[in-house]
Coordinates of C-alpha atoms in Angstrom, one line a residue:
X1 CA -35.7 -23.6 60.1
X2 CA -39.0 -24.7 60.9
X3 CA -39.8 -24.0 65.1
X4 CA -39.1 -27.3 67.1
X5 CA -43.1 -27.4 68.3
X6 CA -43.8 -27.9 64.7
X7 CA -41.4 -30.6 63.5
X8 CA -42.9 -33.4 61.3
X9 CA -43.5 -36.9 64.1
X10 CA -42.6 -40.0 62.9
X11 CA -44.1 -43.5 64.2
X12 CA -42.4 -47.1 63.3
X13 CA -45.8 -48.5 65.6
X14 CA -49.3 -48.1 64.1
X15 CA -51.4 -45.8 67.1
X16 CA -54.2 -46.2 68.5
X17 CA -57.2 -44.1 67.6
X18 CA -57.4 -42.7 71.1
X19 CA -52.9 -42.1 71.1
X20 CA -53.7 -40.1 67.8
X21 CA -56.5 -38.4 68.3
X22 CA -55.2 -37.0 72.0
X23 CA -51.3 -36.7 71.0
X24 CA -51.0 -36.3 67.1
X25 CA -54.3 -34.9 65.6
X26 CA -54.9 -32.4 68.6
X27 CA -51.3 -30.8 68.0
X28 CA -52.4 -30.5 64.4
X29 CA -48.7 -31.2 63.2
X30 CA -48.0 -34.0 60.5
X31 CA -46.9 -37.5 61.2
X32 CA -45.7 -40.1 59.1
X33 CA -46.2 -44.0 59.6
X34 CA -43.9 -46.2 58.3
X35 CA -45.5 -49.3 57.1
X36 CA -48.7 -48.6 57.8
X37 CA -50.5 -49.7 54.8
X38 CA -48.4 -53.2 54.0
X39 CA -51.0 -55.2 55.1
X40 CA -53.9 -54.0 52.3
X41 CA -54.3 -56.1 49.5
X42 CA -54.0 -53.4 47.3
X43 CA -50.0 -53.1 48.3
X44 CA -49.0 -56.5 46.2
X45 CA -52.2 -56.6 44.0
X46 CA -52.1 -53.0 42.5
X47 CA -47.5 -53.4 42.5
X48 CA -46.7 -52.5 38.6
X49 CA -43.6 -55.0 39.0
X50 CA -45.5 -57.8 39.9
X51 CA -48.9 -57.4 37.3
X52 CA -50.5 -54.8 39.5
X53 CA -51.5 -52.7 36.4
X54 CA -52.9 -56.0 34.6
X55 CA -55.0 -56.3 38.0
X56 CA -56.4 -52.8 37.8
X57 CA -57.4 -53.4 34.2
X58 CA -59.4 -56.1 35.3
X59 CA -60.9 -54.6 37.9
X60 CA -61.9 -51.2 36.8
X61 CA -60.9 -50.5 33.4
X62 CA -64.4 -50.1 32.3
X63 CA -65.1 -47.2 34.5
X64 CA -64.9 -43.7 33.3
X65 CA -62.5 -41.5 35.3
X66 CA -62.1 -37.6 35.5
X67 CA -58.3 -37.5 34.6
X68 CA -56.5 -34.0 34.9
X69 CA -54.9 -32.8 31.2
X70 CA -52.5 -30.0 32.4
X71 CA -51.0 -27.2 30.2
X72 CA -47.6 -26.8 32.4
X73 CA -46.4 -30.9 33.2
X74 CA -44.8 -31.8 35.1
X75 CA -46.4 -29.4 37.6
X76 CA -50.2 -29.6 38.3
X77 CA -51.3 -26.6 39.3
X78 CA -54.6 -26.0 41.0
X79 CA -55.4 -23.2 38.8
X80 CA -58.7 -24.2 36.4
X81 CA -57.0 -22.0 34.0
X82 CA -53.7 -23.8 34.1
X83 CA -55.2 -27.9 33.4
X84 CA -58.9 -29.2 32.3
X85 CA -60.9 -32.1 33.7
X86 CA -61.4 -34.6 30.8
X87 CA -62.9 -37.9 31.3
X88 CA -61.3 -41.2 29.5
X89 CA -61.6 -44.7 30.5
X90 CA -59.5 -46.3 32.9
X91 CA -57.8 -48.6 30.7
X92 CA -57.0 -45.6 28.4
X93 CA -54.7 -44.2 31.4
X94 CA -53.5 -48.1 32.3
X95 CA -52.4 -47.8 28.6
X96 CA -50.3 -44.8 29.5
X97 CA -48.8 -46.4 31.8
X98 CA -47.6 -49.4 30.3
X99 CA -46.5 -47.3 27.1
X100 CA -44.2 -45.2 30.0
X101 CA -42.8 -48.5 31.2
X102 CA -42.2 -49.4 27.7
X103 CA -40.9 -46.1 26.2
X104 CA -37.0 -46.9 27.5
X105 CA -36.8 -50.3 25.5
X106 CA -38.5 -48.3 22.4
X107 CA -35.4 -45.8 22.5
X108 CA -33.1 -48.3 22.8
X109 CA -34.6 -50.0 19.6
X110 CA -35.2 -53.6 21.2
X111 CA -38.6 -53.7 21.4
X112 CA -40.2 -56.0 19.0
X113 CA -42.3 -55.1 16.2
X114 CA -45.2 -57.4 17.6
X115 CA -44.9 -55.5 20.6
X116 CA -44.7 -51.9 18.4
X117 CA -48.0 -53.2 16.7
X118 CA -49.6 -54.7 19.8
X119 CA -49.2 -51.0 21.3
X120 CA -50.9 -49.6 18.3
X121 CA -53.6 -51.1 18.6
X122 CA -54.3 -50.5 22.1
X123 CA -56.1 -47.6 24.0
X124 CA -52.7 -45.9 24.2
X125 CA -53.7 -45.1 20.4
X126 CA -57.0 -44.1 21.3
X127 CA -55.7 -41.7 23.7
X128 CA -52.8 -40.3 21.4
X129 CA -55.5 -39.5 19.0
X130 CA -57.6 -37.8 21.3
X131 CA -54.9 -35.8 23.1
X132 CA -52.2 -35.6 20.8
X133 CA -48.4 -35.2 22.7
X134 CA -50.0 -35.1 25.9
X135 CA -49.4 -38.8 27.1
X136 CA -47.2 -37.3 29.5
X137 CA -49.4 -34.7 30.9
X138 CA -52.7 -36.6 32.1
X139 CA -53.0 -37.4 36.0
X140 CA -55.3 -39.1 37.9
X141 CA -55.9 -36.6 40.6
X142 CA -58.6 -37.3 43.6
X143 CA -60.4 -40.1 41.6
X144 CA -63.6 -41.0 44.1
X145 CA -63.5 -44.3 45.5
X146 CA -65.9 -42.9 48.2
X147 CA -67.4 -39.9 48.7
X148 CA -69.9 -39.0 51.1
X149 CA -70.9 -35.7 49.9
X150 CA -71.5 -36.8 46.6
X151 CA -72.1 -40.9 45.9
X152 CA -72.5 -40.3 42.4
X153 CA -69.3 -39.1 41.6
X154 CA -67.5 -42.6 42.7
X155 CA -65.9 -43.7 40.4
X156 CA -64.1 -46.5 41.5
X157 CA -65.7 -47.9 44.4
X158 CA -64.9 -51.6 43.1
X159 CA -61.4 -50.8 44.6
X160 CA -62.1 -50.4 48.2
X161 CA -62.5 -53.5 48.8
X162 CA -58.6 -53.6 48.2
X163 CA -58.0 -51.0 50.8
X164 CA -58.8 -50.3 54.3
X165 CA -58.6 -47.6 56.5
X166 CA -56.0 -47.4 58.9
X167 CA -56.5 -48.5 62.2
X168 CA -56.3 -45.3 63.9
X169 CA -58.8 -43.6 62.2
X170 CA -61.5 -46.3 62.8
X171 CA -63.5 -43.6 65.2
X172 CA -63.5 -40.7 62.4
X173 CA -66.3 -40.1 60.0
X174 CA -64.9 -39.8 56.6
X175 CA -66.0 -37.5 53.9
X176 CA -63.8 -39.2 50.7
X177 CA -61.3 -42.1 50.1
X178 CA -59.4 -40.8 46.7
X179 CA -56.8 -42.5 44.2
X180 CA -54.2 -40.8 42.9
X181 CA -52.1 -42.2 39.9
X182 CA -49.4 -40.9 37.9
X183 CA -48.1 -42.6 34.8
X184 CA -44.3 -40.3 34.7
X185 CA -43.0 -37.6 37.6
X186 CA -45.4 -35.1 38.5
X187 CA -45.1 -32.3 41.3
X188 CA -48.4 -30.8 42.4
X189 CA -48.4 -26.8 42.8
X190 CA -48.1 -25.8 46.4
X191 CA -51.3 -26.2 48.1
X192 CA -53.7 -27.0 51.4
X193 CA -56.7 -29.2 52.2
X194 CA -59.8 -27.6 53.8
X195 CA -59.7 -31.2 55.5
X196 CA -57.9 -33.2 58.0
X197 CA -55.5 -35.5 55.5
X198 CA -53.7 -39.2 55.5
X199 CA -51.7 -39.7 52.6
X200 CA -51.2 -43.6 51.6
X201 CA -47.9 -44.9 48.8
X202 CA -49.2 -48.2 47.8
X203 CA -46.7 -47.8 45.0
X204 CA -43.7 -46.0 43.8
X205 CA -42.3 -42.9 46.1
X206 CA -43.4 -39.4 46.8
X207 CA -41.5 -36.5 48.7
X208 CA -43.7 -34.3 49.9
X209 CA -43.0 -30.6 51.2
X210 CA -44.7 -28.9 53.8
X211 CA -45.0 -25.3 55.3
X212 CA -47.3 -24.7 58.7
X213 CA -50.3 -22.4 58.0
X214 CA -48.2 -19.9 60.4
X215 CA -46.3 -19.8 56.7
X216 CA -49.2 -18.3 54.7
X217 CA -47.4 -14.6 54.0
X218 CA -44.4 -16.5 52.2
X219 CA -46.0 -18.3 49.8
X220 CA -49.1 -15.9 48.8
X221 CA -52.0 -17.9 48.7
X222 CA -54.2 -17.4 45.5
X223 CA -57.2 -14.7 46.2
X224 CA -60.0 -16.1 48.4
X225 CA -62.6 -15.5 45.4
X226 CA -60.7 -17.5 42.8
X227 CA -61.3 -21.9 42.2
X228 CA -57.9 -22.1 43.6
X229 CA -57.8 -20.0 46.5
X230 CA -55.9 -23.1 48.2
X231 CA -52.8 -23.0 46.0
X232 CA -49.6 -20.8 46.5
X233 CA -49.5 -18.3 43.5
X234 CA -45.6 -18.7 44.1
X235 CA -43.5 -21.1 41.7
X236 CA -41.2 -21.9 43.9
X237 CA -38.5 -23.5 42.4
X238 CA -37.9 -19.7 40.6
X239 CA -39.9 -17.2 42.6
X240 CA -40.2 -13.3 40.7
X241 CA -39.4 -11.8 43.9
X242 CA -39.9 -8.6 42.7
X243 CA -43.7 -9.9 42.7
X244 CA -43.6 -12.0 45.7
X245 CA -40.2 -10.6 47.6
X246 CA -41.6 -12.8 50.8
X247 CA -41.2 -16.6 49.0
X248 CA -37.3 -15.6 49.6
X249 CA -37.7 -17.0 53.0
X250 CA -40.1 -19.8 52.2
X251 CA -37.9 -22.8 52.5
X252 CA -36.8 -22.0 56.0
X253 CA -40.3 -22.6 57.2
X254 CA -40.6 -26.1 55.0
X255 CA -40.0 -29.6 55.8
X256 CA -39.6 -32.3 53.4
X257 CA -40.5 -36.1 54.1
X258 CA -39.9 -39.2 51.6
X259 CA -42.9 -41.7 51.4
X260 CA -41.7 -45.2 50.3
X261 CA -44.6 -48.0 49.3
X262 CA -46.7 -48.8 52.3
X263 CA -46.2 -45.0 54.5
X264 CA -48.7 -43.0 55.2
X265 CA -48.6 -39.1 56.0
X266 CA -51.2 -37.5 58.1
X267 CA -51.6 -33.7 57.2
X268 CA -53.5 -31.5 58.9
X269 CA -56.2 -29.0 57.6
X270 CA -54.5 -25.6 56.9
X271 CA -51.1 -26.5 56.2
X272 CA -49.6 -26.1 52.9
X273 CA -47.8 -29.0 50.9
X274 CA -46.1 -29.9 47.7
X275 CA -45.9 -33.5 46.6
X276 CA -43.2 -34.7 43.9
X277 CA -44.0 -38.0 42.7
X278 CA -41.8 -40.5 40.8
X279 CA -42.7 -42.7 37.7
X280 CA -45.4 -44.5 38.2
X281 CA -47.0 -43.8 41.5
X282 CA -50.1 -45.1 43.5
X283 CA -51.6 -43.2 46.3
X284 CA -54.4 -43.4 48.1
X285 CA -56.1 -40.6 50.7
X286 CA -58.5 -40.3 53.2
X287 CA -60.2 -37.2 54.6
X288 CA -62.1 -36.1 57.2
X289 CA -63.3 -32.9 58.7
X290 CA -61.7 -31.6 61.4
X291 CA -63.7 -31.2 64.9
X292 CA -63.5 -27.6 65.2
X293 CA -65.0 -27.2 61.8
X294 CA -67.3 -30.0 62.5
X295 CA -68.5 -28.2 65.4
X296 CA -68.9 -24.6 63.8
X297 CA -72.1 -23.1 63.5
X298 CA -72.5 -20.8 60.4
X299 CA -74.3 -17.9 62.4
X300 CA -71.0 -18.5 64.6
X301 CA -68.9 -17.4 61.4
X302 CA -68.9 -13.8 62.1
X303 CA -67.9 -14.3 66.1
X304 CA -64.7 -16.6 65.1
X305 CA -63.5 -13.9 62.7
X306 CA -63.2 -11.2 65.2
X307 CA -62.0 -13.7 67.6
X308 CA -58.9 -14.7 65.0
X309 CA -58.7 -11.1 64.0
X310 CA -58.5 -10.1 67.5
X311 CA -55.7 -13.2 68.4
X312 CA -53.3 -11.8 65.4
X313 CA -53.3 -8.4 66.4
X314 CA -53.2 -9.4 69.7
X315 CA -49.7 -11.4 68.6
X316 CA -48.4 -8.6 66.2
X317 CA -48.2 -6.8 68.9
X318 CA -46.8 -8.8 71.5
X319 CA -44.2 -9.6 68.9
X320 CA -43.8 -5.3 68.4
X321 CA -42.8 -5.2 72.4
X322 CA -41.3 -8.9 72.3
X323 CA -39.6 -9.8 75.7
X324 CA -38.4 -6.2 76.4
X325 CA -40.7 -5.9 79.3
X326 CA -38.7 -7.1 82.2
X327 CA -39.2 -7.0 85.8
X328 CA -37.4 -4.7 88.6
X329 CA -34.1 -6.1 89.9
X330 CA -34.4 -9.0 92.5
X331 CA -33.4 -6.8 95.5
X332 CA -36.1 -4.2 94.4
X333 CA -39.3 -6.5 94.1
X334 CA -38.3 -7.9 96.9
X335 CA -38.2 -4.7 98.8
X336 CA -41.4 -3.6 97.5
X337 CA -43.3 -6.7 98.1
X338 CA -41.9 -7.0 101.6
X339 CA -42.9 -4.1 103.2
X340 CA -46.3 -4.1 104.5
X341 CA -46.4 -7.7 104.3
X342 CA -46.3 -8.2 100.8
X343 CA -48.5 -5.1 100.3
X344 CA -47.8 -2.6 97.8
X345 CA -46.7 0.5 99.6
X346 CA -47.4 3.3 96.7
X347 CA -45.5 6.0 98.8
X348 CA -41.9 5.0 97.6
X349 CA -40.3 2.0 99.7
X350 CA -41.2 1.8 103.4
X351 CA -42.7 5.5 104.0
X352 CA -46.2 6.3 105.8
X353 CA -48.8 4.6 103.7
X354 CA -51.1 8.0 104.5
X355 CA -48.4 10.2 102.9
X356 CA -50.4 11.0 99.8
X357 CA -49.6 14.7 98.0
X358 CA -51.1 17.6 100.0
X359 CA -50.4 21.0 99.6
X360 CA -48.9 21.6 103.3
X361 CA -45.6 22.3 102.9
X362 CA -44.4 19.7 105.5
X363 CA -45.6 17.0 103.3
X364 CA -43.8 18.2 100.0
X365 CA -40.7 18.8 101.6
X366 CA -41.0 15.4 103.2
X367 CA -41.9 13.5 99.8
X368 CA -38.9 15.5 98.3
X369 CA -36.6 13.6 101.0
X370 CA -38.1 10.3 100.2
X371 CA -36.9 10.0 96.4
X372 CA -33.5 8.8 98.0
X373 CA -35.3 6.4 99.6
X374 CA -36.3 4.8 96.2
X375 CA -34.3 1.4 94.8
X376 CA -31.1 2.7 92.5
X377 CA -33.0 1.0 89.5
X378 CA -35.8 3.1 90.1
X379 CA -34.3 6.4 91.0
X380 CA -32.4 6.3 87.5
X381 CA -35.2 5.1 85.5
X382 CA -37.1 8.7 87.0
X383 CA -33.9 10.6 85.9
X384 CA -34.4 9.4 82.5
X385 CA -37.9 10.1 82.3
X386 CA -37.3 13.5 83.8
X387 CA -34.7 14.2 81.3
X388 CA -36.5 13.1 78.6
X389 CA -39.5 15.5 79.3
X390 CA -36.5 18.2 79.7
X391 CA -34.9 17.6 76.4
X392 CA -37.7 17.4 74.2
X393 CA -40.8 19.6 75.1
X394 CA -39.6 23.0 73.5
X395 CA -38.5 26.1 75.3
X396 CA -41.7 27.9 74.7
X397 CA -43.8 25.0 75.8
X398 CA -41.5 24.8 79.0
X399 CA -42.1 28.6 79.9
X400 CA -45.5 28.5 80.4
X401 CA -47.8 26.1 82.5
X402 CA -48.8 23.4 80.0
X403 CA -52.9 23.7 80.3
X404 CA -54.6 21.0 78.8
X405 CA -58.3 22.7 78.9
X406 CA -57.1 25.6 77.0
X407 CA -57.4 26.2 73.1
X408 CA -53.9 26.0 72.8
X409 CA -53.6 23.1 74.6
X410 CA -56.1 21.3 73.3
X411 CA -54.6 22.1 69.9
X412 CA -51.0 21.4 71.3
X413 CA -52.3 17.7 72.2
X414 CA -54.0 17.0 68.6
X415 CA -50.9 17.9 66.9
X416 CA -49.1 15.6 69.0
X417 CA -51.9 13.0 68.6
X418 CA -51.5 12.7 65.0
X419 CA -47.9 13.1 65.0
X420 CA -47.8 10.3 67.6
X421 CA -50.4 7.9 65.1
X422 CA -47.8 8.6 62.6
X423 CA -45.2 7.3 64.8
X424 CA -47.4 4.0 65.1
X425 CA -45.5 2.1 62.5
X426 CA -45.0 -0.7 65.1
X427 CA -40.7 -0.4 64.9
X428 CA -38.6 -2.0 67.6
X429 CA -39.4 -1.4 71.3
X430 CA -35.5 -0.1 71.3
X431 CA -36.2 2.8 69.1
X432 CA -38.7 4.9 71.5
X433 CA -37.0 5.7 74.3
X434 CA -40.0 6.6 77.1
X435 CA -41.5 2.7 75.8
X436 CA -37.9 1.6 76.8
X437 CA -38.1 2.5 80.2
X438 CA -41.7 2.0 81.0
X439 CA -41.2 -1.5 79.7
X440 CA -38.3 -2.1 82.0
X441 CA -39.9 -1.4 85.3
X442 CA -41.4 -3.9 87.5
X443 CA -45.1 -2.5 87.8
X444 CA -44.4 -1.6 91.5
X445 CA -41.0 0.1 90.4
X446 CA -42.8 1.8 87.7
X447 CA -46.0 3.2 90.4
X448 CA -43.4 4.5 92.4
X449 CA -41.7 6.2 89.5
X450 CA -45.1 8.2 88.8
X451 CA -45.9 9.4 92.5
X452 CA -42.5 10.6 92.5
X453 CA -43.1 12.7 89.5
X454 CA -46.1 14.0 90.8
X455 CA -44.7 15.0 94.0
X456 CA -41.6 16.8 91.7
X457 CA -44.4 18.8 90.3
X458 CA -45.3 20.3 93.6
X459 CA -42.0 20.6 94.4
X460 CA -40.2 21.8 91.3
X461 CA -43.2 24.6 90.8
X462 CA -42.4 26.1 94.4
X463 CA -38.8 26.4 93.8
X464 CA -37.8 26.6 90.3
X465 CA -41.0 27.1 88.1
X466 CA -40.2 24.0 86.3
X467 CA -43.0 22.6 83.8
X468 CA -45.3 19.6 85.3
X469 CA -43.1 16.9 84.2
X470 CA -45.7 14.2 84.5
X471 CA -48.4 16.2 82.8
X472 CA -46.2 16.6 79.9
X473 CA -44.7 13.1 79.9
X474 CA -48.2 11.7 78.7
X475 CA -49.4 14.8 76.8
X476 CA -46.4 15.3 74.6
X477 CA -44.3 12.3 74.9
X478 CA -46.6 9.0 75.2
X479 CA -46.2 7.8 71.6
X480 CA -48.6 4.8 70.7
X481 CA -45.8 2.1 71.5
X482 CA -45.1 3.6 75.3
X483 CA -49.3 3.9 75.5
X484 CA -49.2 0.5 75.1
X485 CA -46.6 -0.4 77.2
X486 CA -47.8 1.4 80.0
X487 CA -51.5 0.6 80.2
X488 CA -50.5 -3.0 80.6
X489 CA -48.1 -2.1 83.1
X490 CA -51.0 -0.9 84.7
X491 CA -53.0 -4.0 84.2
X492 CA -50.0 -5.9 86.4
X493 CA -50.1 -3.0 88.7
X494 CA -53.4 -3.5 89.2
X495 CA -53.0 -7.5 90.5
X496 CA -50.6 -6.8 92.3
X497 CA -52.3 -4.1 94.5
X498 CA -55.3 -4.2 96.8
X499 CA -58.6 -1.8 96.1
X500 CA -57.7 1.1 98.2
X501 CA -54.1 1.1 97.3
X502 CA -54.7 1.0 93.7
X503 CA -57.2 3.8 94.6
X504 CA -55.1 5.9 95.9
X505 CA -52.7 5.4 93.2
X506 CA -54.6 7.0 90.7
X507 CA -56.3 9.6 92.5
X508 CA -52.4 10.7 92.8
X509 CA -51.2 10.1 88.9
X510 CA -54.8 11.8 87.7
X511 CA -54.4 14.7 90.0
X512 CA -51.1 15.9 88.5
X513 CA -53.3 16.7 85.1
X514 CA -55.6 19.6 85.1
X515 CA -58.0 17.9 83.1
X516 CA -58.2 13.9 84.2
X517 CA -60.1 13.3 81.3
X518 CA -58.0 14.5 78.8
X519 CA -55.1 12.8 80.6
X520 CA -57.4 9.1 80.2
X521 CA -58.2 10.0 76.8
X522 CA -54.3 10.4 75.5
X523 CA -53.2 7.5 77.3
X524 CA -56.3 5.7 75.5
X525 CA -56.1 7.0 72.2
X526 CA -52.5 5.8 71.5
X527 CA -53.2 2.6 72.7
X528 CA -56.1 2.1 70.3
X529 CA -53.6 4.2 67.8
X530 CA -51.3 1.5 68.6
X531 CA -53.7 -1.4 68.1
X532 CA -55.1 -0.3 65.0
X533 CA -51.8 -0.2 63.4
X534 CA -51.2 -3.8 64.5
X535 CA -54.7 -4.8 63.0
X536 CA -53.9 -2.8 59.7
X537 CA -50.5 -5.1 59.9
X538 CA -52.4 -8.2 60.3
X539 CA -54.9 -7.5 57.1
X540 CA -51.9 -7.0 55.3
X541 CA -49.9 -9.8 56.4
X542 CA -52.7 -13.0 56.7
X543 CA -55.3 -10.9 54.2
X544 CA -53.5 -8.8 51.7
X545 CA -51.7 -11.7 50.5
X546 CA -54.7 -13.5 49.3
X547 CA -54.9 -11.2 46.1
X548 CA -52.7 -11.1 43.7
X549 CA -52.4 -7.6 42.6
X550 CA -53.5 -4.2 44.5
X551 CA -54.5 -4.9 48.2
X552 CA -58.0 -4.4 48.5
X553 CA -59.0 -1.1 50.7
X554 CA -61.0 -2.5 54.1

């Protein structure tokens, strides 16, 4: 199902243009108005049942109109390969029509043969000689009846005095008022508008589909180089999933409206549509750039890109560590963020602020003490940690003092590296177990969790020639996902602390690693390990789709 935030609006009262630009247009989600074009003339003088085609005739069926000849009727697709333009005169396609209206009393044999003959001798001839069985394949699709881009295309700008914009978008700058006319049931191929859109039935009935641009991956947009890089290379109705396995879950991000003479629809730029419309329909749309692409500067083209490049991975990864990163228990925070009035005391719950790690053996014996001092929460979430290092760095590595300046370190933390970028395939949170419970510490809990283990070094070395538990937590454990995990745990840290605590904080956590530099550098290379995977995601997901065939190497 489509997310509540983007559920299709629907108004029985006309708004104003200030109600729609500030509460409709600025949410950028569809609307429909019901009514809202019953007081044009066009709505009882352009009505088939009551002469409206005899009107049109009279009107404009002299003009010459592009008409669209597809291939694959009823469905339109935008693909130049798929239809042709062809141009015809107006009353050729009015002849269409009333041939259509006609065909029913034909079958049933009860037409007269005045009538037969009267029908013979119309344009509808004309038209059968020119394009054969293909009465039932011509549309008039986005016939001009304004443009501003391009005046000379207008065809039919007789008609606007019929029409008139509606009342809420009396403050917007139009670029083209269009008429679209079917003479049987057309569907046009999934597509979207590079404009802001209102959608007018003046006659007949449309249904019309639609899929937010948050959609894009499920219905494979057409490549970006391509005429119809707008339209879904999907046919929905009977995807191949075996070419495009995503359109399985296309309809649970669609709505569907119906459009009865004299509603309007207002779709926004960017999200994707598919209009069915009945025998004999008459539409008529407006559009209108939108004000961000108004207000776009080309040499600005380059600066938005990376911006939205940056706001997708930014959410790919987000989604990766979803809500997993919770805060410490109530009683905890509370017990860190009370002592020292509300300052954060980095030396485990309510101990001497000045009782950083020295080597005096006072001090190590009394920091030893102080880990039963620490919150339950806290304590366990060290154990795990501990045991994790334990379990996994291997009995040789454990035997001898892990030195990170060394060949063999150095070489120990490249293979780990690269196993660890391989490990960057952004799974669930769930499934890396340090990540877990980094991301399950408040950031408080979590800086007291890190002292601890650097104390343990100085007292686990003295008695039991244990390996430096920290220093091999982030050297041989820190996978890309934990990496990122904890450097924004360390971004929270970081607000919640003053200066000098946060100071001291780190002078601590980098002193348990012979070489500080290396320690910042693993931390930072699975993070941009772990971002880069998310960026590779995002091509694939919002990029890669856009061709049909191979993804394109970037």
């Amino acid at each position: 199902m489509a997310e509540e935030s983007l559920r299709v609006c629907q108004f029985e009262e006309i708004p104003s243009p200030r109600e729609f630009i500030s509460q409709i247009e600025s949410r950028n989600i569809p609307a429909v108005f019901k009514g809202c074009v019953k007081n044009w003339k066009a709505f009882s003088l352009w009505d088939p049942s009551s002469g409206g085609l005899d009107y049109l005739l009279e009107r404009v069926g002299s003009s010459m109109v592009d008409a669209m000849l597809s291939r694959s009727a009823p469905v339109f697709y935008g693909d130049i390969r798929g239809h042709e333009r062809v141009q015809l005169p107006f009353s050729t396609f009015i002849g269409y029509c009333n041939e259509n209206i006609q065909k029913p009393r034909r079958d049933c044999e009860v037409s007269s043969e005045s009538e037969r003959h009267e029908l013979e001798g119309s344009d509808t001839k004309q038209g059968s000689m020119l394009f054969g069985d293909a009465l039932q394949q011509i549309y008039l699709a986005q016939v001009p009846i304004m443009s501003i881009e391009n005046e000379e295309r207008v065809q039919l700008g007789t008609l606007r005095e019929d029409i008139q914009r509606p009342a809420f978008l009396e403050t917007k700058e139009l670029a083209s008022i269009n008429l679209w006319m079917n003479n049987a049931h057309s569907r046009s191929s999934t597509h979207y508008d590079p404009h802001q859109n209102v959608l007018c039935v003046v006659a007949g009935c449309k249904q019309v589909v639609l899929w937010p641009p948050s959609a894009s991956p499920f219905l494979y947009p057409m490549p970006l180089y391509g005429e119809a890089s707008n339209h879904s290379a999907v046919n929905l109705e009977k995807p191949d999933l075996s070419i495009h396995p995503r359109a399985e879950q296309s309809m649970e991000y669609s709505q569907k409206v119906i459009l009865h003479a004299g509603d309007a629809l207002f779709i926004p730029e960017g999200w994707f549509h598919q209009v069915d419309s009945e025998d004999l329909t008459i539409a008529v749309n407006f559009w209108w750039r939108s004000d961000l692409m108004s207000g776009m500067s080309e040499h600005m083209d380059a600066y938005y890109l990376r911006l939205l490049l940056r706001r997708l991975t930014d959410k790919q990864m987000n989604r990766v560590l979803g809500k997993s990163i919770a805060g410490a228990s109530t009683s905890e925070r509370h017990t860190i963020e009370q002592h020292n009035n509300g300052q954060a005391d980095y030396c485990y719950n309510g101990s001497d602020k000045n009782c950083a790690p020295e080597d005096s053996k006072a001090n190590v014996i009394r920091e030893k003490l102080m880990l039963h001092e620490l919150e339950p929460p806290t304590l366990k979430a060290l154990q795990e940690l501990v045991s994790l290092v334990h379990d996994r760095v291997n009995v040789a590595d454990q035997s001898e003092r892990v030195d990170s300046t060394s060949t063999k370190g150095s070489a120990f933390r490249e293979k780990h590296e690269h196993v660890n970028c391989m490990k960057a395939n952004l799974s669930c949170l769930e499934n890396d177990p340090v990540a877990c419970v980094l991301s399950n510490l408040h950031p408080l809990a979590l800086q007291n969790v890190f002292l601890a283990m650097a104390c343990m070094k100085l007292v686990i070395l003295i008695q039991h020639n244990f390996p430096r538990t920290l220093e091999a937590l982030m050297l041989h454990l820190l996978s890309p996902v934990a990496a990122e995990v904890l450097t924004r745990k360390f971004d929270e840290m970081d607000q919640l602390t003053p200066e000098e605590d946060r100071n001291k904080f780190y002078e601590v956590f980098y002193g348990a690693f012979d070489d500080q530099c290396a320690a910042m550098d693993t931390i930072l290379s699975g993070k941009e390990c772990f971002a880069r995977q998310a960026f590779q995601n995002v091509l694939d997901q919002y990029l890669g789709i856009c061709f049909d065939g191979p993804k394109p190497s970037v």
